[in-house]
XYZ file of C-alpha atoms in Angstrom:
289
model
C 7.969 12.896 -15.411
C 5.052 14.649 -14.081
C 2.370 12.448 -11.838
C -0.814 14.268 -12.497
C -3.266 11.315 -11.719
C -3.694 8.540 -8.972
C -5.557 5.320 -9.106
C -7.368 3.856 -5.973
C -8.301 0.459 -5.752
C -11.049 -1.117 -3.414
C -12.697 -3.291 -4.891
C -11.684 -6.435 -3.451
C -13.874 -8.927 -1.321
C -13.793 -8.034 1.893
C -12.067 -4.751 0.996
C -14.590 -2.504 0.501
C -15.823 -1.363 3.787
C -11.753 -0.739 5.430
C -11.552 3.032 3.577
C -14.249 3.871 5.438
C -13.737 2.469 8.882
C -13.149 5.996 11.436
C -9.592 6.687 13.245
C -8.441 9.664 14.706
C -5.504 11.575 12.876
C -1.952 12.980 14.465
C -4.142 16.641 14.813
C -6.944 14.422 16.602
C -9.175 14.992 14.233
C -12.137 12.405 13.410
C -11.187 10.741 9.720
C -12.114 8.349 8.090
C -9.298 5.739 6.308
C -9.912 7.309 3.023
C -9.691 10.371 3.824
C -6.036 10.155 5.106
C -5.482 7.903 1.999
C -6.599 10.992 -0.274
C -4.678 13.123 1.742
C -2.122 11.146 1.101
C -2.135 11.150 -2.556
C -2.735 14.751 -2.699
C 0.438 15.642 -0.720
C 2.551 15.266 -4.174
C 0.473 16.966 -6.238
C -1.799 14.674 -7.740
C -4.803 16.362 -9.353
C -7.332 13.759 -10.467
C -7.934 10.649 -8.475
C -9.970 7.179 -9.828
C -11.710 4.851 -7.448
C -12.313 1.601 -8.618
C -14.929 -0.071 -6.578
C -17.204 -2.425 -6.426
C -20.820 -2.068 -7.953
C -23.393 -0.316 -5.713
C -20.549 1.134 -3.209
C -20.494 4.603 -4.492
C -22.397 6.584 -1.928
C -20.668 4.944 0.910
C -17.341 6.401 -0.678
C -18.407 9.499 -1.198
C -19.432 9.992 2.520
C -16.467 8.767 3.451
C -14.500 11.097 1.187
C -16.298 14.034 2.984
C -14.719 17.576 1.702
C -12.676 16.037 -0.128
C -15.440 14.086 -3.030
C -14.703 16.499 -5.035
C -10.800 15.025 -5.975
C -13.181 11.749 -6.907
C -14.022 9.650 -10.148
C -15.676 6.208 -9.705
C -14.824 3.041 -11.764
C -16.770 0.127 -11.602
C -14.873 -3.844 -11.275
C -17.937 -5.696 -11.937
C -16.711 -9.206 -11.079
C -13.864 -9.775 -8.318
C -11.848 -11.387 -10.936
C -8.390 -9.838 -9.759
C -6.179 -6.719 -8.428
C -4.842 -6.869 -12.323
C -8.278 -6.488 -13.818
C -9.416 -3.553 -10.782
C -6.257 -1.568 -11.892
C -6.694 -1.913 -16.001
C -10.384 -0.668 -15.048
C -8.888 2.654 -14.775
C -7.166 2.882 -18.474
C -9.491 4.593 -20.058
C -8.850 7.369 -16.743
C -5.306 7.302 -16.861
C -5.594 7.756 -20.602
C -1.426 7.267 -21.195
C -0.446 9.404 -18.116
C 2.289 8.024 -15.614
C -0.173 7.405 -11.930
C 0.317 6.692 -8.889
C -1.247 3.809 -7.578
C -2.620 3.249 -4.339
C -4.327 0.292 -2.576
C -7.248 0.903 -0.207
C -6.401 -1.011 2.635
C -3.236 0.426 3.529
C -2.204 4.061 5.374
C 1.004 5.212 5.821
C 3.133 7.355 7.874
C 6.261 8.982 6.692
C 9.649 9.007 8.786
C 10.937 12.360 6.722
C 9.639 15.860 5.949
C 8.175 14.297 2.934
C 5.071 12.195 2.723
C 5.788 8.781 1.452
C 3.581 9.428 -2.251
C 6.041 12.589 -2.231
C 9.437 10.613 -1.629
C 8.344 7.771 -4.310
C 7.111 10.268 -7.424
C 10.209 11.734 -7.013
C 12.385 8.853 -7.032
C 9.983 7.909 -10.711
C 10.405 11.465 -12.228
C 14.566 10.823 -10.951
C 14.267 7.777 -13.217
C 11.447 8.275 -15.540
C 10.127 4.466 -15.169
C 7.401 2.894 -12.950
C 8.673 2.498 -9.423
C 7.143 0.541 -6.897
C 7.701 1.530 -3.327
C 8.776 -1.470 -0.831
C 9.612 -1.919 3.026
C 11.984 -4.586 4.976
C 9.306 -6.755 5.715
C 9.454 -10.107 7.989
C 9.420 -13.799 7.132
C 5.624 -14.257 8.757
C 4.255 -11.209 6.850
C 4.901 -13.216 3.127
C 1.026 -14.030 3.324
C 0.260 -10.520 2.618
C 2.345 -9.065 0.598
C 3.794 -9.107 -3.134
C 7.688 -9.631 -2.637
C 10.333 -8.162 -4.613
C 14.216 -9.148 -5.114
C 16.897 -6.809 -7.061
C 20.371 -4.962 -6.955
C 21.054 -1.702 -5.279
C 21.588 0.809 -7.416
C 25.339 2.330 -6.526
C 25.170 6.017 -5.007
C 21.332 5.698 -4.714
C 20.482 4.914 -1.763
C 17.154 2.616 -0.944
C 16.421 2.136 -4.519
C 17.038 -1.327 -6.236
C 16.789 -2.544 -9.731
C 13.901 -5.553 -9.403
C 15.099 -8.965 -11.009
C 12.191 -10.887 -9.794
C 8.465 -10.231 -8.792
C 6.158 -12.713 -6.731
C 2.863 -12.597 -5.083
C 2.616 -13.792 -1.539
C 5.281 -16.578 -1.717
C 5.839 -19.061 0.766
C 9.088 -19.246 2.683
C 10.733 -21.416 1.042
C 9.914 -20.004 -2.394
C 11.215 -16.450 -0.866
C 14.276 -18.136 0.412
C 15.580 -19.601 -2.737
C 14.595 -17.065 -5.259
C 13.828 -13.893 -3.312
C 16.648 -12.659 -1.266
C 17.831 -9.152 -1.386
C 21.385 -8.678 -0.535
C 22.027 -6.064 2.211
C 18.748 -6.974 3.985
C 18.843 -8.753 7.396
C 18.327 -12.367 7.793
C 14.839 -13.735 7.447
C 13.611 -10.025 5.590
C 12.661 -9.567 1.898
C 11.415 -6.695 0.161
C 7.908 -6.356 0.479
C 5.385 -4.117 -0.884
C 4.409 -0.725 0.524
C 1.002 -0.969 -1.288
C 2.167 2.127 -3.562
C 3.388 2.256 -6.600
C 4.288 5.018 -9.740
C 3.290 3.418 -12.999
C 4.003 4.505 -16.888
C 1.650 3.646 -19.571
C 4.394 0.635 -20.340
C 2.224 -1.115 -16.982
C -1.061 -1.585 -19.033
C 0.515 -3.998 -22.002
C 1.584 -5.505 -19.058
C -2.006 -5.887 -17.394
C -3.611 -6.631 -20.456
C -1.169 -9.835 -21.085
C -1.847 -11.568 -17.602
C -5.653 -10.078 -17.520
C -6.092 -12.395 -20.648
C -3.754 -15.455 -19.355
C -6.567 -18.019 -18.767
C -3.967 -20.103 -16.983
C -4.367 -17.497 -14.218
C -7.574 -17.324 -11.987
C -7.242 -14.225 -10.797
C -3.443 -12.127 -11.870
C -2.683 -9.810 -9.777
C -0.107 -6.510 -9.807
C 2.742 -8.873 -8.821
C 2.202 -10.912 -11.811
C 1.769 -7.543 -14.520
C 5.115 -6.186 -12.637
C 7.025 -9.450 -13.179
C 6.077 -9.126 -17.004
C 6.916 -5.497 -17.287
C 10.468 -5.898 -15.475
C 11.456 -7.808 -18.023
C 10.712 -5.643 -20.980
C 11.323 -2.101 -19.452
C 13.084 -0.135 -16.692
C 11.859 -1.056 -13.202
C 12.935 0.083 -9.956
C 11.953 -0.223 -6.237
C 12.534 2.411 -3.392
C 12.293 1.648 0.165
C 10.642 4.373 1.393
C 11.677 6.428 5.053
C 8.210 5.942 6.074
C 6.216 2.465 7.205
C 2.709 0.835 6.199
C -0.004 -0.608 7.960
C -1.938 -3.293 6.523
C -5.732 -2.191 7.510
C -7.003 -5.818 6.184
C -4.966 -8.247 8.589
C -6.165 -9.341 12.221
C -5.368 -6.197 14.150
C -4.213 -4.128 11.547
C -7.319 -1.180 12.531
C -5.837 -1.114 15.875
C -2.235 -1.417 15.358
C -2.952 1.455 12.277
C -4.700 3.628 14.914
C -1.569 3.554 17.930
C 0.751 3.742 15.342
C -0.929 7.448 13.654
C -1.611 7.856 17.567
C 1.898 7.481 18.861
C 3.300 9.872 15.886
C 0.798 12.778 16.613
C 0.205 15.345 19.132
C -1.810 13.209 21.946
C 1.275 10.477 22.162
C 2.007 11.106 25.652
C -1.916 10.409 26.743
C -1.667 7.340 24.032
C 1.313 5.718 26.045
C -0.338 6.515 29.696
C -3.498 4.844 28.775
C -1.233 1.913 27.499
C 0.901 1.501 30.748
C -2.238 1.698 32.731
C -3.806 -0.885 30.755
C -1.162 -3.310 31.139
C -0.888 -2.506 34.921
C -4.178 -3.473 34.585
C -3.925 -6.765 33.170
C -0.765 -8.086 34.522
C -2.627 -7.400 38.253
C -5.463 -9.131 37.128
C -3.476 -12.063 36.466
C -1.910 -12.302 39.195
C -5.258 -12.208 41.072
C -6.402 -14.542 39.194
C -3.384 -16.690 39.645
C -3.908 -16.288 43.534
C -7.686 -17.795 43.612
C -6.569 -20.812 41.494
């Protein structure tokens, strides 16, 4: 199975201005957060890439692309009526092509020789069916993250046939229906915001796009559908994701590429003197009470 395209969603509320926000990359070079996205995606061969935005958002991606605009088609989500909807927005791009799908909040660093879009499209073309790529992922992250629970596959290691999809559960709901065995107590497969998807996913998207029951479906509830009609597999990546849309997640994004690249040793100095810092300021302050 060959991956020629890759959609890119960022259309959410909210969502729109994090792929442009500025960090520094492992070279400490000046990027923005969809540039190393695109970079991303184009480390596995991808050729075309779809943006679906929101209306009137176009030029701001575009700068933020910089040399790389070129890799870029727009797609418009006029109303923020769902991730589902955002992602069938792009059907007429994808066109019956297996894609990779991206979200636009997220980077990612790799913990192999392989970038983390490389390691999944190979586990999809090993398989031939959509894929979704997912991470060991705490208790207190559920809020922000679509949760997955399956079976190993035997002599495969990482990858998992899924049984069950859910959106964001709550603890209790993860508990009961959501545990993976083989993961440690308290973790459940989460998302890695990155996923390889065969035409099978747009029946899918079309079903719970039109399930008025639903206020806004999302890619958790399309995936739940299509694992029980087709092939679907997971693959916990060697690599980790940051979530650029939660408190922090800029800042623990930026150490984290930081602490990986070539100015790591300045990255932890200026962290140890910073905590020096603080810790005598407290106990100044602790002295004048």
């Amino acid at each position: 199975m060959q991956v020629r395209k890759a959609v890119i969603t960022a259309a959410a509320p909210n969502q729109n201005r994090i792929p442009t926000q500025q960090l520094v990359d492992c070279q400490g070079k000046d990027k923005s957060a969809l540039q190393l996205i695109l970079e991303e995606v184009l480390s596995c061969g991808v050729e075309e890439i779809c943006l679906v935005i929101r209306p009137g958002d176009q030029r701001s991606f575009e700068q933020a692309a910089g040399d790389l605009v070129g890799s870029l088609q727009f797609v418009e989500q006029p109303e923020p009526v769902g991730y589902a909807d955002a992602i069938l927005r792009a059907k007429e791009f994808v066109a019956g092509e297996p894609f990779l799908h991206l979200v636009g909040d997220h980077l990612y660093l790799s913990a192999s020789n392989l970038s983390c879009a490389m390691q999944l499209v190979n586990v999809a073309s090993e398989f031939s069916c959509s894929v979704s790529a997912v991470q060991s992922t705490r208790e207190n992250n559920l809020p922000y993250f679509g949760i997955v629970s399956g079976t190993r596959v035997a002599r495969k290691e990482g990858v998992f046939e899924v049984q069950r999809v859910v959106e964001k559960p709550t603890p209790t709901r993860a508990e009961q229906e959501l545990v993976t065995p083989g993961l440690r107590s308290g973790h459940y497969l989460g998302f890695f915001g990155m996923h390889v998807l065969t035409n099978d996913v747009i029946a899918a998207l079309e079903q719970v796009v039109a399930d008025q029951s639903v206020s806004k479906p999302t890619l958790s509830d399309a995936l739940d559908v299509l694992r029980s009609r087709h092939k679907y597999m997971a693959y916990e990546v060697h690599g980790t994701r940051y979530n650029l849309g939660i408190p922090y997640g800029l800042l623990i994004s930026q150490l984290a590429i930081a602490l990986s690249g070539r100015d790591r040793d300045r990255i932890l100095t200026e962290l140890v003197d910073l905590l020096a810092q603080r810790n005598a300021a407290a106990v100044d302050g602790g002295r004048n009470t």
